[in-house]
XYZ file of C-alpha atoms in Angstrom:
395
model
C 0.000 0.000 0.000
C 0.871 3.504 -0.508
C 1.492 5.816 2.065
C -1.625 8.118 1.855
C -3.485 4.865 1.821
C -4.439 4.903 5.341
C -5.852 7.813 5.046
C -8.584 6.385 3.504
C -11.744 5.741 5.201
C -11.627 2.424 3.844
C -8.178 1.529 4.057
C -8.246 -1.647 5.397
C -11.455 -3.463 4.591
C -11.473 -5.902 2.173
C -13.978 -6.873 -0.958
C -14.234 -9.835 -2.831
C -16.255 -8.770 -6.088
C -17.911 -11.379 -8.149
C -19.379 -7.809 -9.566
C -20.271 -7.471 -13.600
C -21.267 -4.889 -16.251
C -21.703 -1.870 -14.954
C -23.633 -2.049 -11.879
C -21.866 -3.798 -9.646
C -18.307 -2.501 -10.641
C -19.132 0.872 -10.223
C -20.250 0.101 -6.678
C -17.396 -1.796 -6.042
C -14.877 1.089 -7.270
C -16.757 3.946 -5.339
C -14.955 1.929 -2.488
C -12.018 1.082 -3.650
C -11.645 4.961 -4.760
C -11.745 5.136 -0.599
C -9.278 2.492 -0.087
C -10.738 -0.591 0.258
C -8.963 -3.446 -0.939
C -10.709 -4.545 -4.520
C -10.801 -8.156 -5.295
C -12.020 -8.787 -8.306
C -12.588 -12.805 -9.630
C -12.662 -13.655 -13.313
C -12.995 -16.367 -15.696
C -9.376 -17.807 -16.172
C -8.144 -16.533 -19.081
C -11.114 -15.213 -20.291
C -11.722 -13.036 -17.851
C -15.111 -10.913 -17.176
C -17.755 -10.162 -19.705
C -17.419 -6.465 -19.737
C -13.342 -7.032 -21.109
C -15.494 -7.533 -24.333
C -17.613 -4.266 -24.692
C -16.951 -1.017 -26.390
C -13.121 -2.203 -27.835
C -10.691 0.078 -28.907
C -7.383 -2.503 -30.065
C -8.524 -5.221 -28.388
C -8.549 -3.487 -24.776
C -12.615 -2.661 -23.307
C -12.826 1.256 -22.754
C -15.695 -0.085 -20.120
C -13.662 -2.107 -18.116
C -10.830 0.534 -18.122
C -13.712 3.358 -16.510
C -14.793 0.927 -13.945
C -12.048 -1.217 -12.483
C -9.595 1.142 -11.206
C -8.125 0.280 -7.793
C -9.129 -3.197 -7.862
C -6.648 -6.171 -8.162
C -7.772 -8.954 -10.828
C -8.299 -13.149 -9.562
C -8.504 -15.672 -11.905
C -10.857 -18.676 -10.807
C -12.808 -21.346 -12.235
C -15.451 -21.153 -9.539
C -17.255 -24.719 -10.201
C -13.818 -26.234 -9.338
C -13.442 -27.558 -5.873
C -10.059 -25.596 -5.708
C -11.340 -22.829 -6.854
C -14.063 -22.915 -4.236
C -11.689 -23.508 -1.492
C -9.780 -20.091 -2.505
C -13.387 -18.426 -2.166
C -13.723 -19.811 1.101
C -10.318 -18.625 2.421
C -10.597 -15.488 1.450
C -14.126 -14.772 2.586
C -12.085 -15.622 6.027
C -10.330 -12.797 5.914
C -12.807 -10.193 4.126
C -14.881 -7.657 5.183
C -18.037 -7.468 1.969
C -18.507 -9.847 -0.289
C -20.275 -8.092 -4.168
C -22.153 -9.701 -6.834
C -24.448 -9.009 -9.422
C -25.172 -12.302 -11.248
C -28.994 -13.461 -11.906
C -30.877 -14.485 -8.824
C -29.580 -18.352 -8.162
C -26.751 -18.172 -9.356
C -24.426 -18.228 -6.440
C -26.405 -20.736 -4.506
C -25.569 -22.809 -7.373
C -22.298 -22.211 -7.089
C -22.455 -22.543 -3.070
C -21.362 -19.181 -2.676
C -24.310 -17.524 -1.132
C -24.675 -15.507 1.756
C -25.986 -18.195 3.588
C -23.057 -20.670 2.891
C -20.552 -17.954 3.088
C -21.557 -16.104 6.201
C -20.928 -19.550 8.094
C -17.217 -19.178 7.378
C -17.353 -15.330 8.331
C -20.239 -14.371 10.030
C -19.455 -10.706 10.113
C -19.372 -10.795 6.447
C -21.346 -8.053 4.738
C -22.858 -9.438 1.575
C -24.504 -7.426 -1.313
C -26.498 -9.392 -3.585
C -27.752 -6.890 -6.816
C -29.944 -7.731 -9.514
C -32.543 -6.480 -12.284
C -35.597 -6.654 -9.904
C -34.716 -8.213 -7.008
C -34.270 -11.860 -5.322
C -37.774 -12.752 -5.843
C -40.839 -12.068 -7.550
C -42.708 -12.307 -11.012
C -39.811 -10.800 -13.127
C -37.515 -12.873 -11.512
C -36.144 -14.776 -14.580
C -36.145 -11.264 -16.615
C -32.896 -9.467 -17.287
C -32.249 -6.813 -15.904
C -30.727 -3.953 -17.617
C -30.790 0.149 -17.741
C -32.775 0.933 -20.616
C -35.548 -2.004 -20.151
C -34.984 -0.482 -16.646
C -36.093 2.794 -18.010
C -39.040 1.545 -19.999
C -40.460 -0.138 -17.312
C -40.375 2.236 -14.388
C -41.424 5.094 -16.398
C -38.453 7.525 -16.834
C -38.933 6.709 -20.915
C -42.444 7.766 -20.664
C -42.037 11.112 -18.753
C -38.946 12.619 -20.965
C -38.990 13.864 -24.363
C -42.473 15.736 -25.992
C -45.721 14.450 -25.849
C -46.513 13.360 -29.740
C -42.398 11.789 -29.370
C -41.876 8.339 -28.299
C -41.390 7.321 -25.112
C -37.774 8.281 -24.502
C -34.244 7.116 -22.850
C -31.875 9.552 -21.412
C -28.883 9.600 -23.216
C -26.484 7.979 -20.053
C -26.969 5.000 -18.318
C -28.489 7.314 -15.195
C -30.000 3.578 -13.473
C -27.087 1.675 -13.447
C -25.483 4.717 -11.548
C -27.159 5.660 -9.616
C -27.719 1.950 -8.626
C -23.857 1.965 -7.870
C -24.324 4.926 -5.626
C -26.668 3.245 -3.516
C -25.089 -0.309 -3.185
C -22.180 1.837 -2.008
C -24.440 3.979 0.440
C -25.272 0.361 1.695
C -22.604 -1.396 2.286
C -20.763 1.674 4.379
C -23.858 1.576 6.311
C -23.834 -2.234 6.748
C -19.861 -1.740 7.889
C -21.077 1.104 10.224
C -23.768 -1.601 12.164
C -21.275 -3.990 12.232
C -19.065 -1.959 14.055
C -21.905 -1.218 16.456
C -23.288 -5.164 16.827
C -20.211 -6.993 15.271
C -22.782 -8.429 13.366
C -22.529 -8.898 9.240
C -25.749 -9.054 7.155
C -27.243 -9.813 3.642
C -28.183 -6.687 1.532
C -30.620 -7.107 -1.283
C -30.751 -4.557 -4.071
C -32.260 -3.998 -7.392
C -32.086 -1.993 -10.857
C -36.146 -1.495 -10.275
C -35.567 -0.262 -6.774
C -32.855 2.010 -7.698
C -35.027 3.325 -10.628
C -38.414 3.931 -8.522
C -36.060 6.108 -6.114
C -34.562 7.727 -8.949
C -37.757 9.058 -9.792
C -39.107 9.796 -6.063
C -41.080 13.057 -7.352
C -42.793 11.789 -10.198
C -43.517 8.127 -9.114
C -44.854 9.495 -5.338
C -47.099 12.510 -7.120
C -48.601 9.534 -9.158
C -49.121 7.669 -5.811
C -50.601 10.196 -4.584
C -53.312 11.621 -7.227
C -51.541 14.209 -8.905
C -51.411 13.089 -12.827
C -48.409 14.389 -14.909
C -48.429 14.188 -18.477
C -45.653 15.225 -20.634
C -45.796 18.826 -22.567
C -45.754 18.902 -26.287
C -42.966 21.986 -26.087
C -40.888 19.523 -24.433
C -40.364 20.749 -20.591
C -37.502 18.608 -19.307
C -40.484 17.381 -16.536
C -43.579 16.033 -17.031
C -44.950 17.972 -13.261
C -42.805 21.317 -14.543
C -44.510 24.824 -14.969
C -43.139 26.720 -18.558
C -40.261 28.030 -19.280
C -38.573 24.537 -17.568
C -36.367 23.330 -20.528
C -34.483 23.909 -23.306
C -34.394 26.950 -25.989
C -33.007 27.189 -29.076
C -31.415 31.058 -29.828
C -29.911 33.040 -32.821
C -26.548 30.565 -32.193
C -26.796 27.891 -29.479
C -28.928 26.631 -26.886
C -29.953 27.087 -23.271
C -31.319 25.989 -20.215
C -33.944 28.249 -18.058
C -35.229 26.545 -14.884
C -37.474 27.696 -12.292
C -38.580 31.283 -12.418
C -41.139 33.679 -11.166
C -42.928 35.100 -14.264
C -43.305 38.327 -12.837
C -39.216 37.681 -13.179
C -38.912 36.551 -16.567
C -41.425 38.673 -17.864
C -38.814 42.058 -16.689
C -35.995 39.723 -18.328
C -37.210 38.897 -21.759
C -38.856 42.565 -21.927
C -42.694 40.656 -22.382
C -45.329 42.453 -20.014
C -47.803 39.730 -21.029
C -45.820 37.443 -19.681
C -46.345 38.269 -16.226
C -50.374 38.351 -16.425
C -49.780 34.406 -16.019
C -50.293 33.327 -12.515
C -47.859 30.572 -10.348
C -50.487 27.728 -11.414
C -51.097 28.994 -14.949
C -47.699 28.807 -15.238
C -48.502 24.451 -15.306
C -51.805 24.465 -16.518
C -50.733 27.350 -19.455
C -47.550 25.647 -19.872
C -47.701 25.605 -23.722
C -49.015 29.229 -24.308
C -46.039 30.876 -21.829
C -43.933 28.429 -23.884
C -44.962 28.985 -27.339
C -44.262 33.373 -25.754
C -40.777 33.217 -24.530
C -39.811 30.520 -27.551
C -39.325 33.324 -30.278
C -37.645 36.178 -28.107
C -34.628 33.514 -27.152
C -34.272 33.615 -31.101
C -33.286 37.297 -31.104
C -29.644 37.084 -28.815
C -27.499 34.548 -29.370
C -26.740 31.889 -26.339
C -23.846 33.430 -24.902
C -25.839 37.018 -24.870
C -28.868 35.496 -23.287
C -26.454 33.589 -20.695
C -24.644 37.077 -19.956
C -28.381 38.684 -19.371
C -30.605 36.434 -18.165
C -27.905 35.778 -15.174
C -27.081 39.710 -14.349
C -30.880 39.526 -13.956
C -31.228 36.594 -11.639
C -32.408 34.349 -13.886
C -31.563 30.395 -13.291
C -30.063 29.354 -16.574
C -27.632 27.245 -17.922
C -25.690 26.758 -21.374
C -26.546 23.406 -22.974
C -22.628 21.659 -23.839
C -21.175 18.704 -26.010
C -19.198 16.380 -24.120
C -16.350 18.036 -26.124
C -17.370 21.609 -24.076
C -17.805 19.681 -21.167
C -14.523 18.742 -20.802
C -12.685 22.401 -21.747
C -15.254 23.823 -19.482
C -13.703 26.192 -16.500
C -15.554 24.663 -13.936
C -14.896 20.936 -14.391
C -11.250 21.750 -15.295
C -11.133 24.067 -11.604
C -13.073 20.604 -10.370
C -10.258 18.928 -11.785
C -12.995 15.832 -12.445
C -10.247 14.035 -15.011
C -6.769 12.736 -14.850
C -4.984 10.979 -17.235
C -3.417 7.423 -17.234
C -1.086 5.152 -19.231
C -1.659 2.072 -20.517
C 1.022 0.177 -22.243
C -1.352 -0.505 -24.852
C -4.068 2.124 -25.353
C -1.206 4.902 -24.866
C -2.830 7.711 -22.925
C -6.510 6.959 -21.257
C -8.965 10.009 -19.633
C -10.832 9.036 -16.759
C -13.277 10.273 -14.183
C -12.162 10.696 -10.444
C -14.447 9.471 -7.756
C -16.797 12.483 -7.307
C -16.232 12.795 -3.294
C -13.648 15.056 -1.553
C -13.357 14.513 2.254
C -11.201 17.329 4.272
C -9.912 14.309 6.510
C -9.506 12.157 4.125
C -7.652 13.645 1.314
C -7.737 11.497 -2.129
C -5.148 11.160 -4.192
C -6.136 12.842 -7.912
C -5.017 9.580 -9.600
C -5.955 5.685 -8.656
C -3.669 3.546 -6.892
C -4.030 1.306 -8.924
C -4.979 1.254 -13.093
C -7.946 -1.570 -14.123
C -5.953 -4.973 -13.846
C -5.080 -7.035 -16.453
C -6.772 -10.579 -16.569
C -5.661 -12.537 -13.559
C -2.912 -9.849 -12.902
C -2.546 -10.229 -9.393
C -3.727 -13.978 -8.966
C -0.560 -14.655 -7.962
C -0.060 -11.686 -5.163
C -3.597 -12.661 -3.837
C -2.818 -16.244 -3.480
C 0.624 -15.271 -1.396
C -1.411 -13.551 1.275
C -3.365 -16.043 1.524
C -0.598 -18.522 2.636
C -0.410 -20.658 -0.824
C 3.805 -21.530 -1.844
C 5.177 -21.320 -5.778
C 4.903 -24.927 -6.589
C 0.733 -24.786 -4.761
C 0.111 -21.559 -7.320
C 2.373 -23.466 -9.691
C 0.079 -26.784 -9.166
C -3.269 -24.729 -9.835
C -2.062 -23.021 -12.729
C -1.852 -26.286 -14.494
C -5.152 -27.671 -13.476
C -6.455 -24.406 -14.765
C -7.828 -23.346 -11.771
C -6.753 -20.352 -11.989
């Protein structure tokens, strides 16, 4: 380990990730990001299924955004060996990840009940498309069927448009946030009752919460439909979207009418009330949509926010990254890989006064079965035991 390492707030704690796609890595590296101690078991020689999406010379750009500071296993899990390995190092671990389909790992005998017998203060996150039981059970589970079903598709876009996805994978994050929220809480009771415990989490749940506003209005009688100018809600009041101008686009959010009727220099604007605002929606639109067409977007922007007007430029990923503000965030660093030459990637998104993290990972996304070798070591096994296993394939 490094020496600003322990440091960390999870310096210290080990995971074992049987974690897959995208949801389950990116939980697993919002820890390691904190120090944990990453884990990660693949198919021998293989290795995961995500080393096979989105290729650039044979290397996955996925796997390289979501497996930094994790070390890489190589096991064949339905060998007895390779069970045994699972076993001793669930001894010595702190969480246990996986995302497979419900089933499984008890067919594998790796489930939480099997496992927590060998460590009972083992913290064990199970995640999965819609959770460990129920009528979808045998469905997969993915972001966009994720976003069909819970109804993000069906509240974004115009009204006469087809339902429609956003353009990220906003689920499957957010997902990863949570599972991560989870299992720090899960470490924090065990501290308290030395006790470990099963977490069960799903895509759908993750999805529902996603959408707490529009899914608990709909709960509770209030109907939202989607505009046909497009506001980027289905429960917003007009001007809540986007606007095209002379050159560019923006953003205005919430605003008073009385507000952005002094702004745009449209009396008539203010004559509509808070509620007519909603029920109006199209009319105040179908106002303020020709006057952005007389300024240009970076005129409007330089107005509209000397006036106190919540608005926003609408950027490429290309402006994104030149903007001032993410480069002041300093959100990217850059990393070499013998192969790929120079990669971009996202830091972890938290900064801790106390707990200072270092701008670049620890460690880069492993090669297959990297440090099978290093893992096995710690874990007590000699050169001609590792030697033994490599030729049975186990790992």
């Amino acid at each position: 380990m490094t020496e600003a390492e322990p440091s960390l707030p999870f310096s210290g704690v080990k995971v074992i990730s049987f974690a897959q796609l995208a949801q389950g890595p990116a939980s697993v590296q919002l820890l390691g990001d904190l120090g944990a101690d990453i884990i990660k078991i693949e198919r021998p020689g293989t290795g995961s299924l995500e080393r096979t999406y989105r290729l650039r010379n044979g290397e996955s750009l996925l796997f390289h955004m979501l497996h930094r500071n994790q070390r890489s296993l190589t096991l064949d899990l339905k060998a007895p060996q390779g069970k045994d390995i699972v076993n001793a190092l669930v001894a010595t671990a702190d969480v246990v990840v996986e995302n497979f389909r419900p089933g499984v790992m008890d067919r594998l005998g790796l489930a939480y009940q099997a496992l927590s017998k060998i460590n009972p203060g083992i913290v064990y996150l199970s995640a999965s498309g819609f959770g460990p039981s129920g009528p979808y059970l045998s469905r997969p589970g993915q972001d966009l069927i994720l976003q069909g079903l819970t109804g993000l598709a069906s509240a974004t876009g115009k009204r006469s448009d087809l339902p429609t996805p956003t353009g990220a994978s906003v689920i499957d994050l957010h997902s990863a946030a949570l599972n991560a929220f989870a299992i720090s809480a899960a470490l924090f009771h065990r501290t308290k009752t030395g006790k470990g415990q099963l977490i069960n989490t799903s895509l759908m749940d993750a999805a529902v919460h996603l959408q707490t506003e529009n899914v608990f209005d709909c709960a509770n009688g209030i109907k939202k439909v989607r505009s046909e100018c497009g506001l980027a809600s289905p429960g917003a009041s007009a001007p809540y979207g986007v606007f095209e101008t002379k050159e560019g686009c923006i953003v205005i959010s919430d605003v008073s009418t009385a507000q952005l009727a002094d702004a745009l220099n449209e009396p008539s604007i203010a004559e509509f009330t808070k509620e007519e605002a909603y029920s109006r929606r199209e009319e105040l639109h179908a106002i303020v949509k020709p006057v952005m067409m007389t300024r240009t977007a970076e005129e409007w922007l330089d107005h509209l926010l000397a006036k106190g007007i919540w608005c926003g430029p609408v950027k490429t990923y290309e402006e994104l990254l030149v903007d001032p503000q993410m480069e002041h965030n300093r959100m990217m660093f850059e990393m070499q890989h013998p192969r790929l030459g120079t990669l971009h990637n996202i830091r972890s998104p938290i900064t801790m006064s106390e707990a200072p993290l270092e701008r670049h990972p620890r460690r880069a996304a492993p090669e297959v079965g990297q440090h099978t070798d290093e893992v096995l070591r710690e874990l007590g096994f000699d050169e001609a035991r590792i030697a033994a296993l490599k030729a049975d394939k186990v790992v």
